[in-house]
């Protein structure tokens, strides 16, 4: 299925591979080694799409640690198809 997105915004973030624990704790293999962790101070919503190194990732899980260290951790799933 192709999804359509709009409203492009640039922001700074650290984008890293999922850890072994993230993969191990995912429900029914929900995530893979192609998926990413996004760490940023920018507030994203579930369903937001992030472009990184020629691939697209959809925010699926939000771990709000903003009150603790000033950042928010997101888990994002790599998308196969994106339409604008």
Tab-separated table of N, CA, C and O in Angstrom:
chain	number	residue	atom	x	y	z
A	1	UNK	N	0.848	-1.187	0.000
A	1	UNK	CA	0.000	0.000	0.000
A	1	UNK	C	0.887	1.242	0.000
A	1	UNK	O	1.882	1.286	0.705
A	2	UNK	N	0.517	2.229	-0.760
A	2	UNK	CA	1.257	3.469	-0.841
A	2	UNK	C	0.593	4.518	0.028
A	2	UNK	O	-0.610	4.690	-0.014
A	3	UNK	N	1.376	5.205	0.847
A	3	UNK	CA	0.855	6.277	1.697
A	3	UNK	C	1.282	7.612	1.111
A	3	UNK	O	2.318	7.704	0.473
A	4	UNK	N	0.481	8.637	1.347
A	4	UNK	CA	0.794	9.975	0.865
A	4	UNK	C	1.098	10.878	2.044
A	4	UNK	O	0.364	10.878	3.034
A	5	UNK	N	2.177	11.673	1.960
A	5	UNK	CA	2.597	12.545	3.046
A	5	UNK	C	2.848	13.948	2.521
A	5	UNK	O	3.120	14.145	1.348
A	6	UNK	N	2.792	14.942	3.406
A	6	UNK	CA	3.106	16.321	3.043
A	6	UNK	C	3.732	17.024	4.238
A	6	UNK	O	3.976	16.406	5.268
A	7	UNK	N	3.977	18.335	4.125
A	7	UNK	CA	4.514	19.148	5.217
A	7	UNK	C	5.914	18.723	5.637
A	7	UNK	O	6.136	18.262	6.749
A	8	UNK	N	6.876	18.890	4.763
A	8	UNK	CA	8.261	18.534	5.070
A	8	UNK	C	8.888	19.554	6.011
A	8	UNK	O	8.774	20.753	5.808
A	9	UNK	N	9.547	19.048	7.056
A	9	UNK	CA	10.234	19.889	8.036
A	9	UNK	C	11.596	19.259	8.309
A	9	UNK	O	11.699	18.056	8.525
A	10	UNK	N	12.646	20.067	8.298
A	10	UNK	CA	13.973	19.558	8.630
A	10	UNK	C	14.222	19.725	10.123
A	10	UNK	O	13.813	20.723	10.720
A	11	UNK	N	14.885	18.737	10.732
A	11	UNK	CA	15.240	18.823	12.148
A	11	UNK	C	16.488	17.995	12.393
A	11	UNK	O	16.855	17.150	11.595
A	12	UNK	N	17.124	18.252	13.531
A	12	UNK	CA	18.340	17.529	13.916
A	12	UNK	C	17.972	16.352	14.804
A	12	UNK	O	17.116	16.473	15.681
A	13	UNK	N	18.659	15.235	14.559
A	13	UNK	CA	18.398	14.028	15.347
A	13	UNK	C	19.580	13.081	15.217
A	13	UNK	O	20.352	13.151	14.256
A	14	UNK	N	19.703	12.207	16.188
A	14	UNK	CA	20.613	11.069	16.073
A	14	UNK	C	19.763	9.894	15.597
A	14	UNK	O	18.699	9.632	16.164
A	15	UNK	N	20.211	9.233	14.545
A	15	UNK	CA	19.468	8.088	14.012
A	15	UNK	C	20.414	6.902	14.012
A	15	UNK	O	21.473	6.934	13.373
A	16	UNK	N	20.029	5.870	14.759
A	16	UNK	CA	20.907	4.716	14.960
A	16	UNK	C	20.118	3.423	14.766
A	16	UNK	O	18.892	3.412	14.841
A	17	UNK	N	20.821	2.315	14.521
A	17	UNK	CA	20.127	1.025	14.396
A	17	UNK	C	19.454	0.622	15.714
A	17	UNK	O	19.869	1.058	16.790
A	18	UNK	N	18.445	-0.215	15.601
A	18	UNK	CA	17.827	-0.771	16.804
A	18	UNK	C	18.846	-1.633	17.536
A	18	UNK	O	19.701	-2.263	16.910
A	19	UNK	N	18.747	-1.655	18.838
A	19	UNK	CA	19.635	-2.506	19.641
A	19	UNK	C	19.115	-3.939	19.635
A	19	UNK	O	17.954	-4.195	19.292
A	20	UNK	N	19.942	-4.856	20.056
A	20	UNK	CA	19.509	-6.244	20.196
A	20	UNK	C	18.329	-6.368	21.138
A	20	UNK	O	17.411	-7.155	20.900
A	21	UNK	N	18.322	-5.577	22.218
A	21	UNK	CA	17.204	-5.609	23.166
A	21	UNK	C	15.920	-5.099	22.523
A	21	UNK	O	14.845	-5.637	22.768
A	22	UNK	N	16.017	-4.038	21.692
A	22	UNK	CA	14.828	-3.534	20.991
A	22	UNK	C	14.239	-4.618	20.099
A	22	UNK	O	13.023	-4.812	20.062
A	23	UNK	N	15.101	-5.311	19.380
A	23	UNK	CA	14.625	-6.374	18.493
A	23	UNK	C	14.053	-7.538	19.285
A	23	UNK	O	13.007	-8.084	18.939
A	24	UNK	N	14.730	-7.907	20.368
A	24	UNK	CA	14.292	-9.031	21.193
A	24	UNK	C	12.947	-8.736	21.858
A	24	UNK	O	12.105	-9.622	21.988
A	25	UNK	N	12.728	-7.477	22.253
A	25	UNK	CA	11.506	-7.110	22.964
A	25	UNK	C	10.357	-6.700	22.046
A	25	UNK	O	9.273	-6.403	22.526
A	26	UNK	N	10.581	-6.687	20.726
A	26	UNK	CA	9.498	-6.318	19.814
A	26	UNK	C	8.484	-7.454	19.740
A	26	UNK	O	8.830	-8.631	19.826
A	27	UNK	N	7.241	-7.080	19.591
A	27	UNK	CA	6.150	-8.056	19.570
A	27	UNK	C	6.114	-8.755	18.215
A	27	UNK	O	6.032	-8.102	17.176
A	28	UNK	N	6.191	-10.076	18.223
A	28	UNK	CA	6.047	-10.891	17.011
A	28	UNK	C	6.912	-10.422	15.850
A	28	UNK	O	6.449	-10.337	14.711
A	29	UNK	N	8.154	-10.068	16.108
A	29	UNK	CA	9.042	-9.639	15.044
A	29	UNK	C	8.604	-8.364	14.350
A	29	UNK	O	8.839	-8.171	13.162
A	30	UNK	N	7.971	-7.484	15.096
A	30	UNK	CA	7.435	-6.225	14.574
A	30	UNK	C	8.522	-5.362	13.934
A	30	UNK	O	8.267	-4.642	12.990
A	31	UNK	N	9.736	-5.429	14.455
A	31	UNK	CA	10.831	-4.617	13.948
A	31	UNK	C	11.935	-5.505	13.386
A	31	UNK	O	12.052	-6.662	13.744
A	32	UNK	N	12.753	-4.909	12.503
A	32	UNK	CA	13.860	-5.653	11.902
A	32	UNK	C	15.138	-4.817	11.990
A	32	UNK	O	15.109	-3.671	12.435
A	33	UNK	N	16.225	-5.366	11.501
A	33	UNK	CA	17.492	-4.650	11.522
A	33	UNK	C	17.497	-3.452	10.572
A	33	UNK	O	18.389	-2.618	10.642
A	34	UNK	N	16.501	-3.339	9.685
A	34	UNK	CA	16.387	-2.182	8.789
A	34	UNK	C	15.751	-0.978	9.476
A	34	UNK	O	15.810	0.131	8.966
A	35	UNK	N	15.115	-1.186	10.621
A	35	UNK	CA	14.425	-0.118	11.329
A	35	UNK	C	15.409	0.693	12.167
A	35	UNK	O	16.550	0.271	12.366
A	36	UNK	N	14.978	1.855	12.638
A	36	UNK	CA	15.902	2.778	13.309
A	36	UNK	C	15.324	3.324	14.611
A	36	UNK	O	14.120	3.373	14.811
A	37	UNK	N	16.241	3.781	15.472
A	37	UNK	CA	15.905	4.587	16.641
A	37	UNK	C	16.222	6.029	16.266
A	37	UNK	O	17.296	6.310	15.725
A	38	UNK	N	15.288	6.925	16.524
A	38	UNK	CA	15.481	8.354	16.287
A	38	UNK	C	15.498	9.027	17.647
A	38	UNK	O	14.571	8.845	18.443
A	39	UNK	N	16.541	9.801	17.930
A	39	UNK	CA	16.667	10.507	19.205
A	39	UNK	C	16.744	11.989	18.897
A	39	UNK	O	17.629	12.434	18.168
A	40	UNK	N	15.800	12.762	19.458
A	40	UNK	CA	15.732	14.184	19.132
A	40	UNK	C	14.995	14.943	20.227
A	40	UNK	O	14.307	14.347	21.054
A	41	UNK	N	15.129	16.253	20.209
A	41	UNK	CA	14.330	17.103	21.099
A	41	UNK	C	13.037	17.537	20.410
A	41	UNK	O	12.177	18.134	21.034
A	42	UNK	N	12.904	17.215	19.119
A	42	UNK	CA	11.722	17.575	18.334
A	42	UNK	C	10.590	16.596	18.633
A	42	UNK	O	10.813	15.387	18.673
A	43	UNK	N	9.387	17.125	18.824
A	43	UNK	CA	8.231	16.268	19.094
A	43	UNK	C	7.645	15.770	17.779
A	43	UNK	O	7.205	16.543	16.944
A	44	UNK	N	7.680	14.456	17.602
A	44	UNK	CA	7.072	13.796	16.461
A	44	UNK	C	5.835	13.047	16.936
A	44	UNK	O	5.685	12.792	18.136
A	45	UNK	N	4.988	12.679	16.012
A	45	UNK	CA	3.775	11.922	16.320
A	45	UNK	C	3.886	10.538	15.682
A	45	UNK	O	4.586	10.353	14.690
A	46	UNK	N	3.153	9.563	16.236
A	46	UNK	CA	3.070	8.266	15.577
A	46	UNK	C	2.529	8.492	14.179
A	46	UNK	O	1.595	9.254	13.981
A	47	UNK	N	3.152	7.849	13.205
A	47	UNK	CA	2.740	8.006	11.820
A	47	UNK	C	3.558	9.028	11.048
A	47	UNK	O	3.519	9.052	9.823
A	48	UNK	N	4.302	9.897	11.747
A	48	UNK	CA	5.181	10.841	11.054
A	48	UNK	C	6.251	10.052	10.306
A	48	UNK	O	6.676	8.973	10.741
A	49	UNK	N	6.704	10.602	9.179
A	49	UNK	CA	7.695	9.921	8.348
A	49	UNK	C	8.973	10.747	8.314
A	49	UNK	O	8.933	11.967	8.163
A	50	UNK	N	10.106	10.061	8.461
A	50	UNK	CA	11.418	10.699	8.480
A	50	UNK	C	12.236	10.142	7.324
A	50	UNK	O	12.295	8.928	7.115
A	51	UNK	N	12.878	11.043	6.572
A	51	UNK	CA	13.779	10.659	5.494
A	51	UNK	C	15.195	10.631	6.057
A	51	UNK	O	15.633	11.578	6.708
A	52	UNK	N	15.910	9.527	5.775
A	52	UNK	CA	17.279	9.392	6.265
A	52	UNK	C	18.075	8.530	5.298
A	52	UNK	O	17.701	7.379	5.033
A	53	UNK	N	19.146	9.082	4.763
A	53	UNK	CA	20.059	8.374	3.865
A	53	UNK	C	19.326	7.638	2.740
A	53	UNK	O	19.599	6.474	2.451
A	54	UNK	N	18.371	8.321	2.119
A	54	UNK	CA	17.673	7.761	0.969
A	54	UNK	C	16.558	6.789	1.285
A	54	UNK	O	15.940	6.237	0.378
A	55	UNK	N	16.272	6.555	2.559
A	55	UNK	CA	15.169	5.673	2.960
A	55	UNK	C	14.162	6.460	3.784
A	55	UNK	O	14.465	7.548	4.283
A	56	UNK	N	12.982	5.895	3.924
A	56	UNK	CA	11.897	6.530	4.669
A	56	UNK	C	11.502	5.646	5.841
A	56	UNK	O	11.403	4.422	5.700
A	57	UNK	N	11.262	6.292	6.993
A	57	UNK	CA	10.937	5.574	8.218
A	57	UNK	C	9.706	6.201	8.856
A	57	UNK	O	9.617	7.421	8.965
A	58	UNK	N	8.765	5.351	9.287
A	58	UNK	CA	7.550	5.830	9.932
A	58	UNK	C	7.658	5.645	11.438
A	58	UNK	O	7.973	4.547	11.914
A	59	UNK	N	7.386	6.710	12.199
A	59	UNK	CA	7.419	6.635	13.659
A	59	UNK	C	6.310	5.705	14.125
A	59	UNK	O	5.146	5.906	13.819
A	60	UNK	N	6.685	4.665	14.868
A	60	UNK	CA	5.716	3.678	15.351
A	60	UNK	C	5.589	3.664	16.868
A	60	UNK	O	4.569	3.292	17.399
A	61	UNK	N	6.667	4.040	17.565
A	61	UNK	CA	6.652	3.976	19.024
A	61	UNK	C	7.398	5.188	19.570
A	61	UNK	O	8.433	5.573	19.043
A	62	UNK	N	6.845	5.783	20.628
A	62	UNK	CA	7.451	6.965	21.233
A	62	UNK	C	7.785	6.647	22.678
A	62	UNK	O	6.922	6.222	23.445
A	63	UNK	N	9.056	6.838	23.049
A	63	UNK	CA	9.493	6.680	24.435
A	63	UNK	C	9.876	8.079	24.898
A	63	UNK	O	10.969	8.556	24.622
A	64	UNK	N	8.953	8.769	25.552
A	64	UNK	CA	9.162	10.169	25.933
A	64	UNK	C	10.011	10.237	27.189
A	64	UNK	O	9.526	10.008	28.288
A	65	UNK	N	11.284	10.520	26.997
A	65	UNK	CA	12.185	10.691	28.136
A	65	UNK	C	12.553	12.159	28.289
A	65	UNK	O	13.546	12.504	28.909
A	66	UNK	N	11.748	13.034	27.709
A	66	UNK	CA	12.003	14.476	27.692
A	66	UNK	C	12.187	15.051	29.089
A	66	UNK	O	13.049	15.881	29.308
A	67	UNK	N	11.376	14.615	30.050
A	67	UNK	CA	11.472	15.139	31.401
A	67	UNK	C	12.752	14.732	32.108
A	67	UNK	O	13.194	15.382	33.036
A	68	UNK	N	13.367	13.653	31.644
A	68	UNK	CA	14.560	13.138	32.310
A	68	UNK	C	15.836	13.778	31.752
A	68	UNK	O	16.632	14.333	32.471
A	69	UNK	N	16.022	13.712	30.451
A	69	UNK	CA	17.281	14.170	29.867
A	69	UNK	C	17.113	15.157	28.715
A	69	UNK	O	18.069	15.482	28.041
A	70	UNK	N	15.912	15.610	28.444
A	70	UNK	CA	15.684	16.596	27.387
A	70	UNK	C	15.587	16.039	25.987
A	70	UNK	O	15.664	16.779	25.021
A	71	UNK	N	15.428	14.727	25.851
A	71	UNK	CA	15.295	14.123	24.525
A	71	UNK	C	14.090	13.189	24.475
A	71	UNK	O	13.554	12.793	25.504
A	72	UNK	N	13.711	12.852	23.255
A	72	UNK	CA	12.637	11.881	23.037
A	72	UNK	C	13.190	10.791	22.128
A	72	UNK	O	13.861	11.075	21.131
A	73	UNK	N	12.918	9.543	22.476
A	73	UNK	CA	13.361	8.395	21.680
A	73	UNK	C	12.158	7.851	20.913
A	73	UNK	O	11.092	7.648	21.484
A	74	UNK	N	12.361	7.646	19.625
A	74	UNK	CA	11.319	7.093	18.763
A	74	UNK	C	11.839	5.814	18.126
A	74	UNK	O	13.021	5.703	17.828
A	75	UNK	N	10.950	4.869	17.899
A	75	UNK	CA	11.299	3.697	17.105
A	75	UNK	C	10.554	3.839	15.786
A	75	UNK	O	9.340	4.060	15.757
A	76	UNK	N	11.298	3.748	14.675
A	76	UNK	CA	10.726	3.989	13.361
A	76	UNK	C	10.934	2.783	12.448
A	76	UNK	O	12.014	2.197	12.407
A	77	UNK	N	9.880	2.438	11.736
A	77	UNK	CA	9.866	1.297	10.815
A	77	UNK	C	10.208	1.758	9.406
A	77	UNK	O	9.656	2.740	8.916
A	78	UNK	N	11.140	1.070	8.750
A	78	UNK	CA	11.495	1.398	7.365
A	78	UNK	C	10.305	1.109	6.464
A	78	UNK	O	9.677	0.054	6.553
A	79	UNK	N	9.997	2.065	5.582
A	79	UNK	CA	8.870	1.922	4.662
A	79	UNK	C	9.360	1.454	3.303
A	79	UNK	O	10.431	1.847	2.840
A	80	UNK	N	8.542	0.638	2.653
A	80	UNK	CA	8.858	0.160	1.315
A	80	UNK	C	8.490	1.189	0.260
A	80	UNK	O	9.230	1.412	-0.685
A	81	UNK	N	7.302	1.826	0.402
A	81	UNK	CA	6.800	2.759	-0.599
A	81	UNK	C	6.311	4.031	0.073
A	81	UNK	O	5.617	3.966	1.076
A	82	UNK	N	6.662	5.172	-0.499
A	82	UNK	CA	6.185	6.475	0.003
A	82	UNK	C	5.811	7.312	-1.208
A	82	UNK	O	6.521	7.344	-2.204
A	83	UNK	N	4.669	8.005	-1.116
A	83	UNK	CA	4.220	8.884	-2.192
A	83	UNK	C	3.976	10.280	-1.648
A	83	UNK	O	3.421	10.427	-0.567
A	84	UNK	N	4.386	11.294	-2.401
A	84	UNK	CA	4.185	12.681	-1.967
A	84	UNK	C	3.260	13.395	-2.903
A	84	UNK	O	3.165	13.146	-4.045
